[in-house]
Amino acid sequence: MLRVLTSGGLLMIPIGICAIVATFIIFERFFYFLGIKKKHETFLLSLSTMLSAHRYDDALALCKNLDTPESKVVAKAIQCRNWPEDHIKEAVSVEIDLVTPELEHLLTPLGTIANISTLLGLLGTVTGNIQAFGVLGAGASMGNPALLAGAIAEALVTTASGLGISIPSVIFHNYFVSRVNRHLAIIEATATSVVLQLCGHSLLEQKS
């Protein structure tokens, strides 16, 4: 396998770097979303109990300890509980905008890698074909078979490697974007419930 990869030439270095970075981002984002999902399962139940008992300091301490985008938005709503309802909603909306980059962290680089990997593979195809035609032009008939095989191998290996990185990167990028959108919807629903409860309109209901 190593021999096959090295036949791709120098372009395999940036392609390999893309593979390492993409793998790191995928694992980092996967465990990040898994962690906030587990925290969310117990957060709302404890929060509802504290808000019902008007234990706002305890609720703020809970939000601070969790330190998730959702808990930060809820903390902002609690901190502004004495404001008019419209002002609380505006503050919550601003806070949601502020925490969104935490959910989208590293997704732009992952999308960039998905595009760059394909282009690097295409570049390897072009350079490999240039070498192959150079070999054919330098000798009679089929030229030097060994050099010709090396040039073709470079074209094929870089193309396959680039696509092999790009395809899973695109898949996971789209998956994580969907997770971001879903979690933002949960945050908005939770924040709305909290604001209503703070303003005495309804009780907090658990969202999943």
PDB file of C-alpha atoms in Angstrom:
ATOM      1  CA  MET A   1       0.000   0.000   0.000  1.00  0.00           C
ATOM      2  CA  LEU A   2       2.808   2.392   0.890  1.00  0.00           C
ATOM      3  CA  ARG A   3       4.512   1.659  -2.408  1.00  0.00           C
ATOM      4  CA  VAL A   4       1.313   2.459  -4.267  1.00  0.00           C
ATOM      5  CA  LEU A   5       0.877   5.745  -2.404  1.00  0.00           C
ATOM      6  CA  THR A   6       4.463   6.847  -2.981  1.00  0.00           C
ATOM      7  CA  SER A   7       3.972   6.261  -6.705  1.00  0.00           C
ATOM      8  CA  GLY A   8       1.640   9.272  -6.632  1.00  0.00           C
ATOM      9  CA  GLY A   9       4.599  11.623  -6.410  1.00  0.00           C
ATOM     10  CA  LEU A  10       5.009  14.860  -4.455  1.00  0.00           C
ATOM     11  CA  LEU A  11       1.330  15.723  -4.708  1.00  0.00           C
ATOM     12  CA  MET A  12       0.643  12.919  -2.241  1.00  0.00           C
ATOM     13  CA  ILE A  13       2.152  15.128   0.496  1.00  0.00           C
ATOM     14  CA  PRO A  14      -0.582  17.824   0.447  1.00  0.00           C
ATOM     15  CA  ILE A  15      -3.200  15.137  -0.177  1.00  0.00           C
ATOM     16  CA  GLY A  16      -1.941  13.260   2.884  1.00  0.00           C
ATOM     17  CA  ILE A  17      -2.055  16.456   4.965  1.00  0.00           C
ATOM     18  CA  CYS A  18      -5.656  16.971   3.862  1.00  0.00           C
ATOM     19  CA  ALA A  19      -6.456  13.416   4.951  1.00  0.00           C
ATOM     20  CA  ILE A  20      -4.960  13.942   8.419  1.00  0.00           C
ATOM     21  CA  VAL A  21      -6.704  17.287   8.988  1.00  0.00           C
ATOM     22  CA  ALA A  22     -10.057  15.990   7.699  1.00  0.00           C
ATOM     23  CA  THR A  23      -9.845  12.948   9.982  1.00  0.00           C
ATOM     24  CA  PHE A  24      -9.107  15.150  12.992  1.00  0.00           C
ATOM     25  CA  ILE A  25     -12.026  17.491  12.226  1.00  0.00           C
ATOM     26  CA  ILE A  26     -14.464  14.612  11.706  1.00  0.00           C
ATOM     27  CA  PHE A  27     -13.596  12.958  15.027  1.00  0.00           C
ATOM     28  CA  GLU A  28     -13.505  16.286  16.898  1.00  0.00           C
ATOM     29  CA  ARG A  29     -16.948  17.366  15.630  1.00  0.00           C
ATOM     30  CA  PHE A  30     -18.444  13.913  16.146  1.00  0.00           C
ATOM     31  CA  PHE A  31     -17.480  13.764  19.822  1.00  0.00           C
ATOM     32  CA  TYR A  32     -18.430  17.422  20.292  1.00  0.00           C
ATOM     33  CA  PHE A  33     -22.001  16.900  19.109  1.00  0.00           C
ATOM     34  CA  LEU A  34     -22.220  13.629  21.021  1.00  0.00           C
ATOM     35  CA  GLY A  35     -21.183  15.444  24.192  1.00  0.00           C
ATOM     36  CA  ILE A  36     -23.694  18.291  23.919  1.00  0.00           C
ATOM     37  CA  LYS A  37     -26.445  15.811  23.092  1.00  0.00           C
ATOM     38  CA  LYS A  38     -25.798  13.916  26.343  1.00  0.00           C
ATOM     39  CA  LYS A  39     -25.743  17.173  28.327  1.00  0.00           C
ATOM     40  CA  HIS A  40     -28.995  18.287  26.728  1.00  0.00           C
ATOM     41  CA  GLU A  41     -30.807  15.166  27.931  1.00  0.00           C
ATOM     42  CA  THR A  42     -30.440  16.156  31.612  1.00  0.00           C
ATOM     43  CA  PHE A  43     -30.201  19.932  31.254  1.00  0.00           C
ATOM     44  CA  LEU A  44     -33.848  20.817  30.638  1.00  0.00           C
ATOM     45  CA  LEU A  45     -35.244  18.701  33.468  1.00  0.00           C
ATOM     46  CA  SER A  46     -32.958  20.309  36.052  1.00  0.00           C
ATOM     47  CA  LEU A  47     -33.513  23.754  34.563  1.00  0.00           C
ATOM     48  CA  SER A  48     -37.307  23.440  34.670  1.00  0.00           C
ATOM     49  CA  THR A  49     -37.193  22.520  38.361  1.00  0.00           C
ATOM     50  CA  MET A  50     -34.953  25.458  39.237  1.00  0.00           C
ATOM     51  CA  LEU A  51     -36.963  28.016  37.258  1.00  0.00           C
ATOM     52  CA  SER A  52     -40.229  26.790  38.745  1.00  0.00           C
ATOM     53  CA  ALA A  53     -38.768  27.346  42.205  1.00  0.00           C
ATOM     54  CA  HIS A  54     -37.317  30.743  41.151  1.00  0.00           C
ATOM     55  CA  ARG A  55     -33.803  29.470  41.907  1.00  0.00           C
ATOM     56  CA  TYR A  56     -32.259  31.690  39.289  1.00  0.00           C
ATOM     57  CA  ASP A  57     -28.762  31.699  40.772  1.00  0.00           C
ATOM     58  CA  ASP A  58     -28.717  27.911  40.753  1.00  0.00           C
ATOM     59  CA  ALA A  59     -29.964  27.903  37.156  1.00  0.00           C
ATOM     60  CA  LEU A  60     -27.202  30.298  36.136  1.00  0.00           C
ATOM     61  CA  ALA A  61     -24.630  28.119  37.903  1.00  0.00           C
ATOM     62  CA  LEU A  62     -25.980  25.077  36.036  1.00  0.00           C
ATOM     63  CA  CYS A  63     -25.670  26.882  32.706  1.00  0.00           C
ATOM     64  CA  LYS A  64     -22.139  28.001  33.525  1.00  0.00           C
ATOM     65  CA  ASN A  65     -21.040  24.482  34.470  1.00  0.00           C
ATOM     66  CA  LEU A  66     -22.432  22.958  31.274  1.00  0.00           C
ATOM     67  CA  ASP A  67     -20.869  25.636  29.064  1.00  0.00           C
ATOM     68  CA  THR A  68     -22.735  24.606  25.912  1.00  0.00           C
ATOM     69  CA  PRO A  69     -24.231  26.908  23.273  1.00  0.00           C
ATOM     70  CA  GLU A  70     -27.698  26.049  24.573  1.00  0.00           C
ATOM     71  CA  SER A  71     -26.831  26.799  28.198  1.00  0.00           C
ATOM     72  CA  LYS A  72     -25.253  30.130  27.210  1.00  0.00           C
ATOM     73  CA  VAL A  73     -28.439  31.227  25.471  1.00  0.00           C
ATOM     74  CA  VAL A  74     -30.550  30.159  28.434  1.00  0.00           C
ATOM     75  CA  ALA A  75     -28.190  31.966  30.820  1.00  0.00           C
ATOM     76  CA  LYS A  76     -28.617  35.164  28.813  1.00  0.00           C
ATOM     77  CA  ALA A  77     -32.403  34.863  29.089  1.00  0.00           C
ATOM     78  CA  ILE A  78     -32.189  34.348  32.854  1.00  0.00           C
ATOM     79  CA  GLN A  79     -29.812  37.279  33.294  1.00  0.00           C
ATOM     80  CA  CYS A  80     -32.274  39.516  31.436  1.00  0.00           C
ATOM     81  CA  ARG A  81     -35.364  38.169  33.231  1.00  0.00           C
ATOM     82  CA  ASN A  82     -36.307  41.580  34.643  1.00  0.00           C
ATOM     83  CA  TRP A  83     -36.335  43.213  31.207  1.00  0.00           C
ATOM     84  CA  PRO A  84     -39.465  43.645  29.072  1.00  0.00           C
ATOM     85  CA  GLU A  85     -40.341  40.478  27.178  1.00  0.00           C
ATOM     86  CA  ASP A  86     -39.472  41.930  23.769  1.00  0.00           C
ATOM     87  CA  HIS A  87     -36.048  42.992  25.017  1.00  0.00           C
ATOM     88  CA  ILE A  88     -35.392  39.525  26.453  1.00  0.00           C
ATOM     89  CA  LYS A  89     -36.224  37.981  23.086  1.00  0.00           C
ATOM     90  CA  GLU A  90     -33.862  40.376  21.322  1.00  0.00           C
ATOM     91  CA  ALA A  91     -31.057  39.569  23.761  1.00  0.00           C
ATOM     92  CA  VAL A  92     -31.645  35.856  23.268  1.00  0.00           C
ATOM     93  CA  SER A  93     -31.612  36.265  19.487  1.00  0.00           C
ATOM     94  CA  VAL A  94     -28.268  38.083  19.648  1.00  0.00           C
ATOM     95  CA  GLU A  95     -26.841  35.391  21.931  1.00  0.00           C
ATOM     96  CA  ILE A  96     -27.917  32.669  19.487  1.00  0.00           C
ATOM     97  CA  ASP A  97     -25.993  34.484  16.752  1.00  0.00           C
ATOM     98  CA  LEU A  98     -22.957  34.620  19.030  1.00  0.00           C
ATOM     99  CA  VAL A  99     -22.964  30.896  19.878  1.00  0.00           C
ATOM    100  CA  THR A 100     -23.645  29.672  16.333  1.00  0.00           C
ATOM    101  CA  PRO A 101     -19.911  29.783  15.394  1.00  0.00           C
ATOM    102  CA  GLU A 102     -19.245  27.292  18.205  1.00  0.00           C
ATOM    103  CA  LEU A 103     -21.513  24.784  16.469  1.00  0.00           C
ATOM    104  CA  GLU A 104     -20.008  25.546  13.048  1.00  0.00           C
ATOM    105  CA  HIS A 105     -16.416  25.328  14.314  1.00  0.00           C
ATOM    106  CA  LEU A 106     -14.036  23.696  11.763  1.00  0.00           C
ATOM    107  CA  LEU A 107     -16.827  22.991   9.267  1.00  0.00           C
ATOM    108  CA  THR A 108     -15.499  25.572   6.803  1.00  0.00           C
ATOM    109  CA  PRO A 109     -12.026  23.942   6.740  1.00  0.00           C
ATOM    110  CA  LEU A 110     -13.670  20.532   6.265  1.00  0.00           C
ATOM    111  CA  GLY A 111     -15.648  21.831   3.285  1.00  0.00           C
ATOM    112  CA  THR A 112     -12.489  23.419   1.889  1.00  0.00           C
ATOM    113  CA  ILE A 113     -10.607  20.130   2.190  1.00  0.00           C
ATOM    114  CA  ALA A 114     -13.420  18.374   0.333  1.00  0.00           C
ATOM    115  CA  ASN A 115     -12.917  20.754  -2.595  1.00  0.00           C
ATOM    116  CA  ILE A 116      -9.128  20.963  -2.467  1.00  0.00           C
ATOM    117  CA  SER A 117      -8.667  17.184  -2.364  1.00  0.00           C
ATOM    118  CA  THR A 118     -10.570  16.794  -5.612  1.00  0.00           C
ATOM    119  CA  LEU A 119      -8.536  19.546  -7.254  1.00  0.00           C
ATOM    120  CA  LEU A 120      -5.249  18.049  -6.042  1.00  0.00           C
ATOM    121  CA  GLY A 121      -6.275  14.699  -7.481  1.00  0.00           C
ATOM    122  CA  LEU A 122      -7.127  16.388 -10.765  1.00  0.00           C
ATOM    123  CA  LEU A 123      -3.782  18.181 -10.737  1.00  0.00           C
ATOM    124  CA  GLY A 124      -2.066  14.831 -10.249  1.00  0.00           C
ATOM    125  CA  THR A 125      -3.965  13.474 -13.238  1.00  0.00           C
ATOM    126  CA  VAL A 126      -2.773  16.379 -15.387  1.00  0.00           C
ATOM    127  CA  THR A 127       0.869  16.176 -14.293  1.00  0.00           C
ATOM    128  CA  GLY A 128       0.892  12.395 -14.680  1.00  0.00           C
ATOM    129  CA  ASN A 129      -0.518  12.648 -18.197  1.00  0.00           C
ATOM    130  CA  ILE A 130       2.033  15.329 -19.075  1.00  0.00           C
ATOM    131  CA  GLN A 131       4.821  13.004 -17.969  1.00  0.00           C
ATOM    132  CA  ALA A 132       3.273  10.106 -19.870  1.00  0.00           C
ATOM    133  CA  PHE A 133       3.108  12.095 -23.098  1.00  0.00           C
ATOM    134  CA  GLY A 134       6.641  13.306 -22.458  1.00  0.00           C
ATOM    135  CA  VAL A 135       7.813   9.709 -22.261  1.00  0.00           C
ATOM    136  CA  LEU A 136       6.003   8.858 -25.479  1.00  0.00           C
ATOM    137  CA  GLY A 137       7.478  11.871 -27.219  1.00  0.00           C
ATOM    138  CA  ALA A 138      11.006  11.130 -26.045  1.00  0.00           C
ATOM    139  CA  GLY A 139      11.305   7.656 -27.516  1.00  0.00           C
ATOM    140  CA  ALA A 140      10.175   5.558 -30.396  1.00  0.00           C
ATOM    141  CA  SER A 141       6.897   3.632 -30.310  1.00  0.00           C
ATOM    142  CA  MET A 142       5.843   3.347 -26.636  1.00  0.00           C
ATOM    143  CA  GLY A 143       9.004   4.959 -25.235  1.00  0.00           C
ATOM    144  CA  ASN A 144      10.378   3.659 -21.931  1.00  0.00           C
ATOM    145  CA  PRO A 145       7.732   1.273 -20.466  1.00  0.00           C
ATOM    146  CA  ALA A 146       8.932   1.793 -16.872  1.00  0.00           C
ATOM    147  CA  LEU A 147       8.763   5.594 -17.082  1.00  0.00           C
ATOM    148  CA  LEU A 148       5.426   5.414 -18.849  1.00  0.00           C
ATOM    149  CA  ALA A 149       4.008   3.133 -16.151  1.00  0.00           C
ATOM    150  CA  GLY A 150       5.277   5.487 -13.425  1.00  0.00           C
ATOM    151  CA  ALA A 151       3.615   8.491 -15.059  1.00  0.00           C
ATOM    152  CA  ILE A 152       0.313   6.666 -15.437  1.00  0.00           C
ATOM    153  CA  ALA A 153       0.529   5.438 -11.837  1.00  0.00           C
ATOM    154  CA  GLU A 154       1.008   9.008 -10.615  1.00  0.00           C
ATOM    155  CA  ALA A 155      -2.088  10.143 -12.500  1.00  0.00           C
ATOM    156  CA  LEU A 156      -4.264   7.302 -11.211  1.00  0.00           C
ATOM    157  CA  VAL A 157      -3.038   7.228  -7.611  1.00  0.00           C
ATOM    158  CA  THR A 158      -3.407  10.964  -7.028  1.00  0.00           C
ATOM    159  CA  THR A 159      -6.881  10.950  -8.564  1.00  0.00           C
ATOM    160  CA  ALA A 160      -8.029   8.020  -6.452  1.00  0.00           C
ATOM    161  CA  SER A 161      -6.485   9.486  -3.285  1.00  0.00           C
ATOM    162  CA  GLY A 162      -8.037  12.889  -3.855  1.00  0.00           C
ATOM    163  CA  LEU A 163     -11.476  11.400  -4.390  1.00  0.00           C
ATOM    164  CA  GLY A 164     -10.997   9.045  -1.451  1.00  0.00           C
ATOM    165  CA  ILE A 165     -10.560  12.067   0.832  1.00  0.00           C
ATOM    166  CA  SER A 166     -13.085  14.338  -0.847  1.00  0.00           C
ATOM    167  CA  ILE A 167     -16.064  11.968  -0.805  1.00  0.00           C
ATOM    168  CA  PRO A 168     -16.140  11.238   2.967  1.00  0.00           C
ATOM    169  CA  SER A 169     -15.311  14.894   3.681  1.00  0.00           C
ATOM    170  CA  VAL A 170     -18.373  16.017   1.724  1.00  0.00           C
ATOM    171  CA  ILE A 171     -20.553  13.413   3.430  1.00  0.00           C
ATOM    172  CA  PHE A 172     -19.465  14.359   6.946  1.00  0.00           C
ATOM    173  CA  HIS A 173     -19.553  18.085   6.178  1.00  0.00           C
ATOM    174  CA  ASN A 174     -23.192  17.833   5.119  1.00  0.00           C
ATOM    175  CA  TYR A 175     -23.957  15.630   8.119  1.00  0.00           C
ATOM    176  CA  PHE A 176     -22.460  18.123  10.560  1.00  0.00           C
ATOM    177  CA  VAL A 177     -24.264  21.033   8.884  1.00  0.00           C
ATOM    178  CA  SER A 178     -27.539  19.177   9.440  1.00  0.00           C
ATOM    179  CA  ARG A 179     -26.569  18.650  13.095  1.00  0.00           C
ATOM    180  CA  VAL A 180     -25.877  22.374  13.442  1.00  0.00           C
ATOM    181  CA  ASN A 181     -29.268  23.272  11.983  1.00  0.00           C
ATOM    182  CA  ARG A 182     -31.035  20.756  14.194  1.00  0.00           C
ATOM    183  CA  HIS A 183     -29.296  21.970  17.337  1.00  0.00           C
ATOM    184  CA  LEU A 184     -30.039  25.598  16.498  1.00  0.00           C
ATOM    185  CA  ALA A 185     -33.717  24.657  16.252  1.00  0.00           C
ATOM    186  CA  ILE A 186     -33.489  22.999  19.682  1.00  0.00           C
ATOM    187  CA  ILE A 187     -31.777  26.076  21.135  1.00  0.00           C
ATOM    188  CA  GLU A 188     -34.454  28.374  19.745  1.00  0.00           C
ATOM    189  CA  ALA A 189     -37.247  26.165  21.104  1.00  0.00           C
ATOM    190  CA  THR A 190     -35.590  25.933  24.513  1.00  0.00           C
ATOM    191  CA  ALA A 191     -34.953  29.674  24.670  1.00  0.00           C
ATOM    192  CA  THR A 192     -38.562  30.419  23.728  1.00  0.00           C
ATOM    193  CA  SER A 193     -39.838  28.096  26.467  1.00  0.00           C
ATOM    194  CA  VAL A 194     -37.524  29.685  29.019  1.00  0.00           C
ATOM    195  CA  VAL A 195     -38.580  33.217  28.068  1.00  0.00           C
ATOM    196  CA  LEU A 196     -42.241  32.267  28.314  1.00  0.00           C
ATOM    197  CA  GLN A 197     -41.698  30.701  31.711  1.00  0.00           C
ATOM    198  CA  LEU A 198     -39.739  33.709  32.961  1.00  0.00           C
ATOM    199  CA  CYS A 199     -42.549  35.971  31.805  1.00  0.00           C
ATOM    200  CA  GLY A 200     -45.142  33.741  33.450  1.00  0.00           C
ATOM    201  CA  HIS A 201     -46.811  32.547  30.245  1.00  0.00           C
ATOM    202  CA  SER A 202     -46.119  28.791  30.344  1.00  0.00           C
ATOM    203  CA  LEU A 203     -44.025  26.055  31.830  1.00  0.00           C
ATOM    204  CA  LEU A 204     -40.822  24.769  30.320  1.00  0.00           C
ATOM    205  CA  GLU A 205     -41.372  21.603  28.323  1.00  0.00           C
ATOM    206  CA  GLN A 206     -38.611  19.163  27.603  1.00  0.00           C
ATOM    207  CA  LYS A 207     -37.452  19.082  23.975  1.00  0.00           C
ATOM    208  CA  SER A 208     -35.593  16.249  22.322  1.00  0.00           C
TER     209      SER A 208
END
